[in-house]
Coordinates of C-alpha atoms in Angstrom, one line a residue:
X315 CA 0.0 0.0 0.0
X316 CA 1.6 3.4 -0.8
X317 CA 2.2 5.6 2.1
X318 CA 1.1 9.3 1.9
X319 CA 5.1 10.3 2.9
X320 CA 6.5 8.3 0.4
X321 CA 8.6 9.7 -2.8
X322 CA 6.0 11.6 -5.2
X323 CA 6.5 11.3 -8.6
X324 CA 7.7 15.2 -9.1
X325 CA 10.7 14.2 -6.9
X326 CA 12.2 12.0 -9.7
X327 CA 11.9 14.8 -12.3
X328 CA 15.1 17.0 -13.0
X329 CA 15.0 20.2 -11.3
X330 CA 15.9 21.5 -15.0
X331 CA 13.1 19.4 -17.5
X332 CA 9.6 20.8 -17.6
X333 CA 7.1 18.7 -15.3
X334 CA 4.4 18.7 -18.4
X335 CA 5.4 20.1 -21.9
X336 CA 3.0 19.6 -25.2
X337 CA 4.4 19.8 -28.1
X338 CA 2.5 20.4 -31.5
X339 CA -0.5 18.4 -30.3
X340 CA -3.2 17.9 -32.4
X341 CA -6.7 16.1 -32.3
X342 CA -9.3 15.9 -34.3
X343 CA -13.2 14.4 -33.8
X344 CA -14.7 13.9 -37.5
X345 CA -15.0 17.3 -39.0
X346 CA -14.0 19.4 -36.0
X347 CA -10.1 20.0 -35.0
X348 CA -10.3 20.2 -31.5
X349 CA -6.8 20.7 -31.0
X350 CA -4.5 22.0 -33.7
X351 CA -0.4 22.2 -33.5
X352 CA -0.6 23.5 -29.4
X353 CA 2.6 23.5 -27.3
X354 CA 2.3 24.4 -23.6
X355 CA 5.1 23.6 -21.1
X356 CA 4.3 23.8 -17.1
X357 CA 7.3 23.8 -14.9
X358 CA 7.3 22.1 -11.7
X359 CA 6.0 24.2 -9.0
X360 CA 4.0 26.4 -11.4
X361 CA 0.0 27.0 -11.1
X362 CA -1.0 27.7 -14.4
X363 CA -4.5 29.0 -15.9
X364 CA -5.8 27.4 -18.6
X365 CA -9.1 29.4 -19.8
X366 CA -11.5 29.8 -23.1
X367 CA -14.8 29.6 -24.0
X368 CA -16.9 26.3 -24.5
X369 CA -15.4 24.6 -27.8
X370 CA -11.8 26.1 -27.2
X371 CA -10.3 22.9 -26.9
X372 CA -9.5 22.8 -23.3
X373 CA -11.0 19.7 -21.9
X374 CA -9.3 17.6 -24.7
X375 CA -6.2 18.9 -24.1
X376 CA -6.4 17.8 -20.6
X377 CA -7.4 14.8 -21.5
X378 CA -4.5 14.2 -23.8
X379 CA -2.6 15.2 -21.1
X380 CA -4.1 12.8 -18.6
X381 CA -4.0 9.9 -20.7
X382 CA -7.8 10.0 -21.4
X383 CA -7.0 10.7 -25.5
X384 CA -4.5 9.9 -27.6
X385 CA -3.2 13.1 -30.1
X386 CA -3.6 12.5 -33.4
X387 CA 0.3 14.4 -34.0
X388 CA 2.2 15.9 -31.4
X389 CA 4.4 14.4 -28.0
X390 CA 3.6 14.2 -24.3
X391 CA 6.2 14.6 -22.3
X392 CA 6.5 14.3 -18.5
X393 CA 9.7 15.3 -16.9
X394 CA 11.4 15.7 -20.1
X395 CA 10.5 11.8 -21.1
X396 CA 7.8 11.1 -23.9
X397 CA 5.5 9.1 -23.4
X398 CA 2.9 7.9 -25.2
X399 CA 0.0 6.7 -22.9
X400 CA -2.4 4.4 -23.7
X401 CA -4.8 4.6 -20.6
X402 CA -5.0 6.6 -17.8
X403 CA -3.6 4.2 -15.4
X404 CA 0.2 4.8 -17.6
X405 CA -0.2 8.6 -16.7
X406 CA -1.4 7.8 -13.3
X407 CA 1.7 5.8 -12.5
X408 CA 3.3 9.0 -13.3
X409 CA 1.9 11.3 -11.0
X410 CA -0.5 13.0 -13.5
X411 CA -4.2 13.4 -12.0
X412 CA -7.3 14.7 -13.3
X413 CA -9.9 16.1 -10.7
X414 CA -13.3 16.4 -12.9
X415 CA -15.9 19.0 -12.5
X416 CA -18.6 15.8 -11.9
X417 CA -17.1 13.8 -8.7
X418 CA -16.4 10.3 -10.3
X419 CA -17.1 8.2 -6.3
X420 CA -19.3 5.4 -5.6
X421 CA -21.6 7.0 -3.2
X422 CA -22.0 3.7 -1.5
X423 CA -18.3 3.2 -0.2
X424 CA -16.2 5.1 2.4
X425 CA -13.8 8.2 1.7
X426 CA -11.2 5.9 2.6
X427 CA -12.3 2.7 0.3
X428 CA -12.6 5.6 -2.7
X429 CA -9.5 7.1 -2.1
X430 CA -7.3 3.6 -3.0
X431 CA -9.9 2.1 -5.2
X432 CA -7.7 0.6 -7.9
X433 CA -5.3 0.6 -5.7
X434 CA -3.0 -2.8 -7.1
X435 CA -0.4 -4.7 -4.9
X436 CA -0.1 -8.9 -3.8
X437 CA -1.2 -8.1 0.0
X438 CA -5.2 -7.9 1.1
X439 CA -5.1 -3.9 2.3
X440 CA -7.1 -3.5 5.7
X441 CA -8.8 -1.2 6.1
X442 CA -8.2 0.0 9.5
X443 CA -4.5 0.5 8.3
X444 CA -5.9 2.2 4.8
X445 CA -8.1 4.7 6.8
X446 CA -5.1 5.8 9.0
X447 CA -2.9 6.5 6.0
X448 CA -5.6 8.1 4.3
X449 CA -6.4 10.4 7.6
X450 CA -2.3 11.2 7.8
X451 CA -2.3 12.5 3.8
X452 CA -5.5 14.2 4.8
X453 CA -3.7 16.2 7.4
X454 CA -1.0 16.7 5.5
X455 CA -2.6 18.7 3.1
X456 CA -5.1 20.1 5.7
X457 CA -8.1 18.5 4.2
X458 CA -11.0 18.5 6.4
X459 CA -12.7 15.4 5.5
X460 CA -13.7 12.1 8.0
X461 CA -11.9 8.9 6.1
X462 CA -14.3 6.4 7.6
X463 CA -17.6 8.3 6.4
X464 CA -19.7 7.1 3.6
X465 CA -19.7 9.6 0.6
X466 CA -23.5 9.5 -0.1
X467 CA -23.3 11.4 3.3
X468 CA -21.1 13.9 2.5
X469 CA -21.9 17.6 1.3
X470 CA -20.8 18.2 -2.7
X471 CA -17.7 20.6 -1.3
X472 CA -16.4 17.3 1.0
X473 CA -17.0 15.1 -2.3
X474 CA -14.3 17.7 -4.4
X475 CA -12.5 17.1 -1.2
X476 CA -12.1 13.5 -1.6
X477 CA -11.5 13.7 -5.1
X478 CA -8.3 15.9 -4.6
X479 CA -7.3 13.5 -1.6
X480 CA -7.6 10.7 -4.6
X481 CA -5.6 12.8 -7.1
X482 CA -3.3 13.1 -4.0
X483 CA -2.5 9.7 -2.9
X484 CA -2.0 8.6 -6.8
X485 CA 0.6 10.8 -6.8
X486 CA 1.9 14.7 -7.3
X487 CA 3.7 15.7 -10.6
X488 CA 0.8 17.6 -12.3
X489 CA -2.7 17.9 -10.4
X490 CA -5.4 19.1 -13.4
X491 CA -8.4 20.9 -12.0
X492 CA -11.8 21.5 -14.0
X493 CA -13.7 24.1 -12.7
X494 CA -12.9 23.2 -8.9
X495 CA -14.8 26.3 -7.7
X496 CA -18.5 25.8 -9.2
X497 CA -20.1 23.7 -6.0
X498 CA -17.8 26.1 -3.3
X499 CA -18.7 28.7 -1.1
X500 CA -16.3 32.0 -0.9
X501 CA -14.1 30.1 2.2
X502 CA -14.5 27.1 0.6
X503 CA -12.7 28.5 -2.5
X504 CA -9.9 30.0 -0.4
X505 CA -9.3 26.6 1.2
X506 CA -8.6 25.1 -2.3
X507 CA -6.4 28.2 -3.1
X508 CA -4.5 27.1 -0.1
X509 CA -4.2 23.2 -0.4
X510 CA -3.0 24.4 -4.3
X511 CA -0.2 26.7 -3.3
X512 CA 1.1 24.4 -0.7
X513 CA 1.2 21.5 -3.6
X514 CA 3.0 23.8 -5.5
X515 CA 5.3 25.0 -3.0
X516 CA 6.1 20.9 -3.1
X517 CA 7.4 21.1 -6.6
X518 CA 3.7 19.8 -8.1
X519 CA 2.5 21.6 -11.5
X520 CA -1.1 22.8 -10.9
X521 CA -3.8 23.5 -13.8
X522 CA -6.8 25.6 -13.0
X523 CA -9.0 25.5 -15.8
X524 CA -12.1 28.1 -14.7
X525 CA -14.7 30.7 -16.8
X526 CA -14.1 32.7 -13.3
X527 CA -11.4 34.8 -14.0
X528 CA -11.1 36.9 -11.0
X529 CA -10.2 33.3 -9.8
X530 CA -7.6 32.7 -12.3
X531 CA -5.7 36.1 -11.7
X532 CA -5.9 35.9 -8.0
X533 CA -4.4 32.2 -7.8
X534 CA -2.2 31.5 -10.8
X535 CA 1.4 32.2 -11.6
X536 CA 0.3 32.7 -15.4
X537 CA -2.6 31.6 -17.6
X538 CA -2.6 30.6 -21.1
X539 CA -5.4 31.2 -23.6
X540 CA -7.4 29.0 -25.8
X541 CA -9.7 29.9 -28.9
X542 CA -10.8 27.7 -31.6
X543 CA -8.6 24.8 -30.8
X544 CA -5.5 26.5 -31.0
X545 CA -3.3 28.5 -28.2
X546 CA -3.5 31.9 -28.3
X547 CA -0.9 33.1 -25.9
X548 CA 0.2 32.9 -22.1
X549 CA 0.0 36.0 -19.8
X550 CA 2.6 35.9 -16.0
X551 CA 0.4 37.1 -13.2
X552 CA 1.3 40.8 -13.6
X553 CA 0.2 40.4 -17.2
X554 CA -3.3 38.8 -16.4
X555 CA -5.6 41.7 -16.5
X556 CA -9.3 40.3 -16.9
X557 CA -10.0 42.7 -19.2
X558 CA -8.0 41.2 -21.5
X559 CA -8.4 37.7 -20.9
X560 CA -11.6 38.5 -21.4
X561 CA -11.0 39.7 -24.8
X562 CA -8.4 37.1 -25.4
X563 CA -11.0 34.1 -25.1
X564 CA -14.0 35.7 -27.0
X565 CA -11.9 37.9 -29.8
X566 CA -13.6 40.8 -28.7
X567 CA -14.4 43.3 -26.1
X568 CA -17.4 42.1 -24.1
X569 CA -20.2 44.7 -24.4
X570 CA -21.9 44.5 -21.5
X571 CA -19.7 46.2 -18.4
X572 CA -22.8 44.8 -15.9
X573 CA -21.7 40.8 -16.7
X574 CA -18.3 41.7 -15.6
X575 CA -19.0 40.9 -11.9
X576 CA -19.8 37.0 -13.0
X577 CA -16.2 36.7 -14.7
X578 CA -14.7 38.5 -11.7
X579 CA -14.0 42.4 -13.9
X580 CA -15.4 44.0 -11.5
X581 CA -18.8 44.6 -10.0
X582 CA -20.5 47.6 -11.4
X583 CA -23.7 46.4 -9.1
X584 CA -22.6 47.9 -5.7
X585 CA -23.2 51.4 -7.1
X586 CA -26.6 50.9 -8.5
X587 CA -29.4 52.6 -7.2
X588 CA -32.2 50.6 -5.7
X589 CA -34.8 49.6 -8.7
X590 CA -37.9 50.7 -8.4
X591 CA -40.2 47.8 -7.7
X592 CA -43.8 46.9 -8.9
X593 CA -46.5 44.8 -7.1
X594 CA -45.8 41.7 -5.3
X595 CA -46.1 38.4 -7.5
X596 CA -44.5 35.8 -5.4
X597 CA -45.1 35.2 -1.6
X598 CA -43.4 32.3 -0.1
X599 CA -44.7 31.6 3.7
X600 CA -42.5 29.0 5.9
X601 CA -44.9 27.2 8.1
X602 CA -43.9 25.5 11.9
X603 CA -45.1 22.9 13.7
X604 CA -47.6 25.1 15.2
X605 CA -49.2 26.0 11.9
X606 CA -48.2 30.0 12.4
X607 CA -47.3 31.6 9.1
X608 CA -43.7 33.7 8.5
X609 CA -43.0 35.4 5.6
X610 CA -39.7 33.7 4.1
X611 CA -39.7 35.3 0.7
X612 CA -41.1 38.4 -1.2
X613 CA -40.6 38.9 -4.8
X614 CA -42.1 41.8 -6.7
X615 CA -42.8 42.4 -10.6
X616 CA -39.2 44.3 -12.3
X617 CA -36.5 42.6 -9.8
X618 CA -34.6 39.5 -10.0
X619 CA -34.1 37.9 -6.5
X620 CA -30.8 35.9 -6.1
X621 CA -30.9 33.0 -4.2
X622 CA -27.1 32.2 -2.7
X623 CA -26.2 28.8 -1.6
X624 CA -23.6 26.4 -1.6
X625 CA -24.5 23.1 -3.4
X626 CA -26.8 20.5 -1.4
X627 CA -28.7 23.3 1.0
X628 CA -32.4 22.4 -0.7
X629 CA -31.9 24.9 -3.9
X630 CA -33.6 22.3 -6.2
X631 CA -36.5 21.3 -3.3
X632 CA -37.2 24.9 -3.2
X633 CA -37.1 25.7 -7.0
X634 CA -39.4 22.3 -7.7
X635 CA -41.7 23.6 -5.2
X636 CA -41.8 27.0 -6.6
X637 CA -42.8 25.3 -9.9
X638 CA -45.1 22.9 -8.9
X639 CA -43.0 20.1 -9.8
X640 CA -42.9 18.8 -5.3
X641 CA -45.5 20.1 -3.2
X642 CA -43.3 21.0 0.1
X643 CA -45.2 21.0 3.1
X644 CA -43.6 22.9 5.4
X645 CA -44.4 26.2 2.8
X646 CA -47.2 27.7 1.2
X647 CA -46.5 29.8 -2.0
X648 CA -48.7 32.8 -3.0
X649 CA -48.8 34.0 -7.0
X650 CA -50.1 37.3 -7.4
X651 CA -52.0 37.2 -4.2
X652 CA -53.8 33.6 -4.8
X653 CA -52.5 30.2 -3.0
X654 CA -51.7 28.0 -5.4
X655 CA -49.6 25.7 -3.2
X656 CA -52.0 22.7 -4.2
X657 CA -51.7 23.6 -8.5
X658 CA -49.2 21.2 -10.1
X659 CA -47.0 22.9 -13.0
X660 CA -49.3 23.0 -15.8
X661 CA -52.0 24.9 -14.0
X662 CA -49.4 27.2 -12.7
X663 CA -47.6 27.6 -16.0
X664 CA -51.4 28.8 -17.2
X665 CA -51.0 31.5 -14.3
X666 CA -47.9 32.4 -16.2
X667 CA -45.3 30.5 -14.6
X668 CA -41.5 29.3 -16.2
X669 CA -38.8 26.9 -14.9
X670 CA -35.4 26.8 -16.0
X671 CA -34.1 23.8 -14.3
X672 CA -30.2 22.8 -13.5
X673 CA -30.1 20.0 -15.3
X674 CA -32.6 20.5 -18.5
X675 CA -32.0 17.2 -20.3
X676 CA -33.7 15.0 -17.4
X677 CA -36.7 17.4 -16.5
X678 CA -37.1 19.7 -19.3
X679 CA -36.7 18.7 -22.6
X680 CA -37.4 15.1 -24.7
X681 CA -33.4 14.6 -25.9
X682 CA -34.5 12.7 -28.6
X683 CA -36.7 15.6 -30.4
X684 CA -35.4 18.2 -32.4
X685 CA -34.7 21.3 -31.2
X686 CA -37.8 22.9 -33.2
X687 CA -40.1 20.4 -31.0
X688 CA -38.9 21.0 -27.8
X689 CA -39.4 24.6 -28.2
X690 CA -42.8 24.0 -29.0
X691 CA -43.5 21.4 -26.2
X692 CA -45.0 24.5 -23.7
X693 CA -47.5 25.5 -26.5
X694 CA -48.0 23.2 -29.1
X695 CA -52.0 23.6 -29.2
X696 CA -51.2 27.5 -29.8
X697 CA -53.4 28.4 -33.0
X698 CA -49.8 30.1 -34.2
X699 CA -48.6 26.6 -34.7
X700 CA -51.4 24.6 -35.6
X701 CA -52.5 23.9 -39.1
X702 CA -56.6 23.4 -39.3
X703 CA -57.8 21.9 -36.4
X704 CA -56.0 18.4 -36.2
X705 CA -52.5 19.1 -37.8
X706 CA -48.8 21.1 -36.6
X707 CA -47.7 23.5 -38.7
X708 CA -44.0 22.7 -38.6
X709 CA -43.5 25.4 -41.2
X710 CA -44.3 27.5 -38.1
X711 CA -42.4 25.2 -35.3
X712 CA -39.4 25.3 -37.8
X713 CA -39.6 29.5 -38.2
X714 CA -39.8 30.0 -34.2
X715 CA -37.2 27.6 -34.2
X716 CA -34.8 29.3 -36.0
X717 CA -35.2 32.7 -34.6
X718 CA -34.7 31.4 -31.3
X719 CA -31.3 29.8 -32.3
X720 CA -29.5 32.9 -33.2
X721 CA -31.8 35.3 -30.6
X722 CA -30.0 32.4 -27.6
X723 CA -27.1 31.7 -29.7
X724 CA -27.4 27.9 -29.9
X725 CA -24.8 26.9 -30.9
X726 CA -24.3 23.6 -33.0
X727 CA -28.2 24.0 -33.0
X728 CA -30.2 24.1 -36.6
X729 CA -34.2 23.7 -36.2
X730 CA -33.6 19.9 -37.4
X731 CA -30.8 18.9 -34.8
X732 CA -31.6 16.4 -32.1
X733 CA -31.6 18.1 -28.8
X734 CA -29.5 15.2 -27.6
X735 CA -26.6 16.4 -29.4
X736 CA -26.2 19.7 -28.3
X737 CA -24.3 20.5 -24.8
X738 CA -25.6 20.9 -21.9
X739 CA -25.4 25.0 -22.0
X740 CA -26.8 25.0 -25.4
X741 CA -29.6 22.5 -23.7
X742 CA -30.5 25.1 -21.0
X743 CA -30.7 27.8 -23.6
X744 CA -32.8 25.6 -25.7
X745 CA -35.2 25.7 -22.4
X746 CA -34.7 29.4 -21.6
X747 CA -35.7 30.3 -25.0
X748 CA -38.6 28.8 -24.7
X749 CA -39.8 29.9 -21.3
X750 CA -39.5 33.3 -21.9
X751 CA -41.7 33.2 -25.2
X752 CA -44.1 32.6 -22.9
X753 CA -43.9 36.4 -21.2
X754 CA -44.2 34.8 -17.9
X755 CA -45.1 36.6 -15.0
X756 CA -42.5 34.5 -13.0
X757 CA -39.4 33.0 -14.0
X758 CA -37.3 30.5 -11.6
X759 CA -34.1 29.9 -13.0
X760 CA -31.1 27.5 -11.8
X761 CA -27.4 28.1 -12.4
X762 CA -28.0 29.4 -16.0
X763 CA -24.6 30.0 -16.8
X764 CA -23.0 26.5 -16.0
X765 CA -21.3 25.3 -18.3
X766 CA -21.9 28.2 -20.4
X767 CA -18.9 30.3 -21.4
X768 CA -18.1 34.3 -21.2
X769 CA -20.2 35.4 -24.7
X770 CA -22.6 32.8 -24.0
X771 CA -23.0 33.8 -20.3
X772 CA -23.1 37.4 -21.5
X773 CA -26.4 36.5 -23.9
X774 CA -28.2 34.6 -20.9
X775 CA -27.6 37.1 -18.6
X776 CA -28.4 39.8 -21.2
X777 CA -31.7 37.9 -21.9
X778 CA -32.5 37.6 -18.0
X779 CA -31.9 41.5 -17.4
X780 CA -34.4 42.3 -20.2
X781 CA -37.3 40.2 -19.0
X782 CA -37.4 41.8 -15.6
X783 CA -37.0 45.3 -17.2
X784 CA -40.0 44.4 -19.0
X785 CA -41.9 43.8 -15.6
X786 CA -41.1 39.9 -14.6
X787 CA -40.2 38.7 -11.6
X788 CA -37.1 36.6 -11.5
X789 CA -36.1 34.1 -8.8
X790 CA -32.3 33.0 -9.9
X791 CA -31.1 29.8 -7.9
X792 CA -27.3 30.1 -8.1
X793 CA -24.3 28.6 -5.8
X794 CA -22.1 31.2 -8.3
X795 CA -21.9 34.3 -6.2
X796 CA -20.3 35.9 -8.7
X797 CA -23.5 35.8 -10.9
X798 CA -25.6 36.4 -8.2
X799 CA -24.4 39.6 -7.2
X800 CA -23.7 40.4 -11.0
X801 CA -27.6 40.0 -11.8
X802 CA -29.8 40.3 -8.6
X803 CA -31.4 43.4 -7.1
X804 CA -32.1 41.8 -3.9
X805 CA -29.8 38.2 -2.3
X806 CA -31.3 35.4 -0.1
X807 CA -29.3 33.1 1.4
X808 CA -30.4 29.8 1.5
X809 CA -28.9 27.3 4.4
X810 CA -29.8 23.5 5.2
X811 CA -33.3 24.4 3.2
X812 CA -34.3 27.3 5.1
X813 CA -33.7 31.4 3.7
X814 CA -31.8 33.1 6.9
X815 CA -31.1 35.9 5.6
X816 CA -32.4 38.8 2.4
X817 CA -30.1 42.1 2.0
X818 CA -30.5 44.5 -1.3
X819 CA -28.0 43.6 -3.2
X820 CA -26.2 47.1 -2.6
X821 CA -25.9 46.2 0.8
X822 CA -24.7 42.8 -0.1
X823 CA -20.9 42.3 2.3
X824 CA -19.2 39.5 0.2
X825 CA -18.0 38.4 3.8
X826 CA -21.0 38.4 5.5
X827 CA -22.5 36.2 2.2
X828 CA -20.4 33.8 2.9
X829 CA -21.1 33.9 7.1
X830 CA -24.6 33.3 6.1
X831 CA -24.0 30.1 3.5
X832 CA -21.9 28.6 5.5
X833 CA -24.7 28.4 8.6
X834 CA -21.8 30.9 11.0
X835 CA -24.4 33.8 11.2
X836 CA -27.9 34.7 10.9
X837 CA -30.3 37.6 10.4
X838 CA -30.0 38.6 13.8
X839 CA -25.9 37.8 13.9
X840 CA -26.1 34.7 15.9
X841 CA -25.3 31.3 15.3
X842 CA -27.6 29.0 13.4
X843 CA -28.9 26.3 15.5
X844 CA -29.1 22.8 13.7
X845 CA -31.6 22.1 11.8
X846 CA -33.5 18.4 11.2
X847 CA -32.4 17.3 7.4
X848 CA -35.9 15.8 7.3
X849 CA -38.3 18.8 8.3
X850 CA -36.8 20.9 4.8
X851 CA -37.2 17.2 2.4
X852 CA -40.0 17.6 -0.3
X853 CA -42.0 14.4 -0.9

């Protein structure tokens, strides 16, 4: 079994060879080069950016590196040596690790069992010994995370936790991140920050792949760009303005100055007068045990409401509920004045209604129609798209269709493509276009701009602004703080299911933000007092 103090793989490289180094790599998927003739050396010790926007070639370039894909031209080398791997195991057994935005665990195992699954050798390992080495590299590396807990119990910041304890114990030469950040709170993010300076103060190469470039400039010792496939150049930390990163990864000036909060350029949002707000539409009312009513949530016509959070603290329960997907029990929601709590999501969508879910693909669209379909599926019986009583008019699903595509910037997207093919940001605009052709009164929204890169994000958020300066009331479920204070008018902080705490947003103390999301502080300043897991579920 290896021990957590013994030699790392970065020890055997020569102080003088490059700890990763590409040279003219090149890859291509059918008709699209993904990567074309890149060379990128990373230096032992270095923390390196790696940013772009969605199609740049970034996530195949890593996984070139990490032995996932094989270039179709070009060298790998690792401490000056080329190698050509065939598997991920062969770069694993070089200290080359690959921590994926998705945790990759089996939820039904310990940290400790997860940590040195795969882990080969002649001698049974026991586990008692296994869970004390694991706790010692955990220390090490001041990881807070129990090795003898199972990880369907732990919180989605512990499971990134035991992924980088994995990516750890494999070994330290280069340590690849993909989007770490996206599931952490603000001292979550400043932990990881930590943990990767003191890996590279040990002579590991760190990549930081992120859209969030405030991130990228505060942590890394230079970043390199990415557009189209190809390299564009690589900025030291005193070079790494976001501004031009910025304009680096999109070829352009972004237009918007308001979106530069969510890619860390900035917040324009602290000096913004209050907005003028219109009538009430949403009232959300927690009940207790003793029936009495409190007012958890207010949202009025013309404002977006952010809803902060890190991952796991009931954002879907509540946005389902909102929708009429769950019925939660413990609230009763108000629209425009009438209960509804008992209306499912058709009868509320009639009451003018949208939902923009996380995860589109398994709640919100059929995959296997084209796109023209699923942006009819809210109102196919519309006399605009029917032809005579009986009959579609796909002339008319295939027009709306195609104006939607260029007004959300699908991308990949013609009226004809299945929506199955398209990824997962261009699925959630594929949903967003449609619920907002709708005009809806209210609009609940869920991380829409994951996965989505800086033009793309730009058009979303664009999009979202509009609606509520048309009169809509907005409800935006994020755990990116960034976009929350970039977009919202007022913040809630939602902890362990329960809102405890709204400020206007240009009241909003980052600091105190994070006091609130991680359960340290309350509306009245004192401690939170634990909460019963089961008394916030939604049947």
């Amino acid at each position: 079994m290896r021990s957590p103090t013994s030699a790392t793989a970065s020890e055997t490289v020569p102080a003088t060879a490059y700890a990763l180094e590409l040279r003219q790599v090149s890859k291509r998927f059918g008709a699209v080069q993904a990567n074309r003739a890149i060379d990128l050396q990373i230096r032992p010790g270095e923390i390196r950016g790696l940013v772009g926007e969605n199609g740049a070639g970034k996530s195949t370039l890593m996984a070139i590196a990490s032995g996932l894909y094989r270039p179709d031209a070009g060298q790998v080398l690792v401490g000056g040596v080329s190698c050509d791997f065939k598997s991920c195991d062969e770069a694993i057994g070089l200290g080359i690790n690959m921590v994926h935005q998705h945790v990759m665990l089996l939820p039904n195992c310990t940290v400790a069992q997860n940590v040195v699954l795969g882990e080969r050798g002649s001698q049974l390992l026991r586990l008692r010994e296994v869970e004390a080495a694991v706790e010692a590299l955990a220390e090490q590396y001041r990881i807070a995370v129990d090795p003898r807990a199972k990880v369907e119990s732990l919180t989605p910041t512990e499971r990134q936790r035991v992924e980088i304890l994995t990516a750890l114990w494999r070994g330290r030469t280069v340590l690849i991140l993909d989007e770490p950040t996206s599931v952490l709170g603000p001292a979550d993010v400043q932990e990881l920050f930590a943990t990767m300076r003191r890996l590279a103060g040990e002579g590991c190469a760190v990549i930081f792949t992120s859209h969030k470039l405030r991130e990228v400039v505060e942590v890394c010792d230079a970043v390199s760009v990415m557009r189209h496939g190809e390299l564009q150049t690589t900025v030291s930390r005193e070079e790494a303005d976001p501004d031009v990163l910025a304009t680096l990864m999109v070829g352009k000036a972004l237009a918007a100055k308001a979106d530069h909060a969510l890619l860390g350029l900035g917040d324009d949002a602290a000096g913004r007068a209050r907005r003028e707000r219109g009538a009430t539409v949403l009232r959300v009312l927690e009940r207790s045990r003793s029936d009495d009513e409190r007012e958890e949530l207010r949202v009025c016509s013309g404002e977006i409401l952010g809803i902060a959070g890190v991952e796991g603290n009931g954002q879907k329960e509540l946005a389902d509920a909102l929708a009429g997907v769950t019925r939660d029990e413990r609230r009763r929601i108000e629209l425009a004045g009438e209960d509804v709590t008992a209306l499912g999501p058709m009868e509320r969508a009639a009451r003018g209604v949208a939902y923009v879910p996380e995860d589109p693909s398994t709640s919100a669209l059929v995959p296997a129609f084209p796109v023209s379909w699923n942006l009819g599926l809210r109102d196919y019986r519309a006399p605009a798209l029917r032809r005579g009583r009986w009959f579609l008019s796909f002339d008319a699903l295939r027009a709306r269709a195609t104006e939607a595509i260029r007004a959300f910037d699908i991308r990949g997207a013609t009226d004809a493509t299945r929506t199955a093919a398209l990824s997962g940001g261009n699925q959630q605009k594929v949903v967003l276009a449609r619920e907002l052709d709708k005009d809806p009164k209210l609009l609940t929204v869920v991380d829409p701009s994951v996965g989505l890169d800086v033009g793309a994000a730009q058009n979303v958020h664009q999009a979202l602004r509009a609606h509520r300066d048309r009169g809509a009331a907005i409800v935006l479920i994020s755990t990116d703080l960034d976009e929350i204070e970039a977009l919202s008018d007022r913040i809630a902080v939602l902890y362990r299911g329960a809102i405890v705490g709204v400020v206007e947003r240009a009241e909003a103390e980052r600091r105190r933000l994070g006091l609130l999301m991680t359960g340290l502080a309350s509306r009245d300043e004192r401690p939170l007092p634990e909460r019963e897991e089961a008394s916030h579920e939604v049947p």
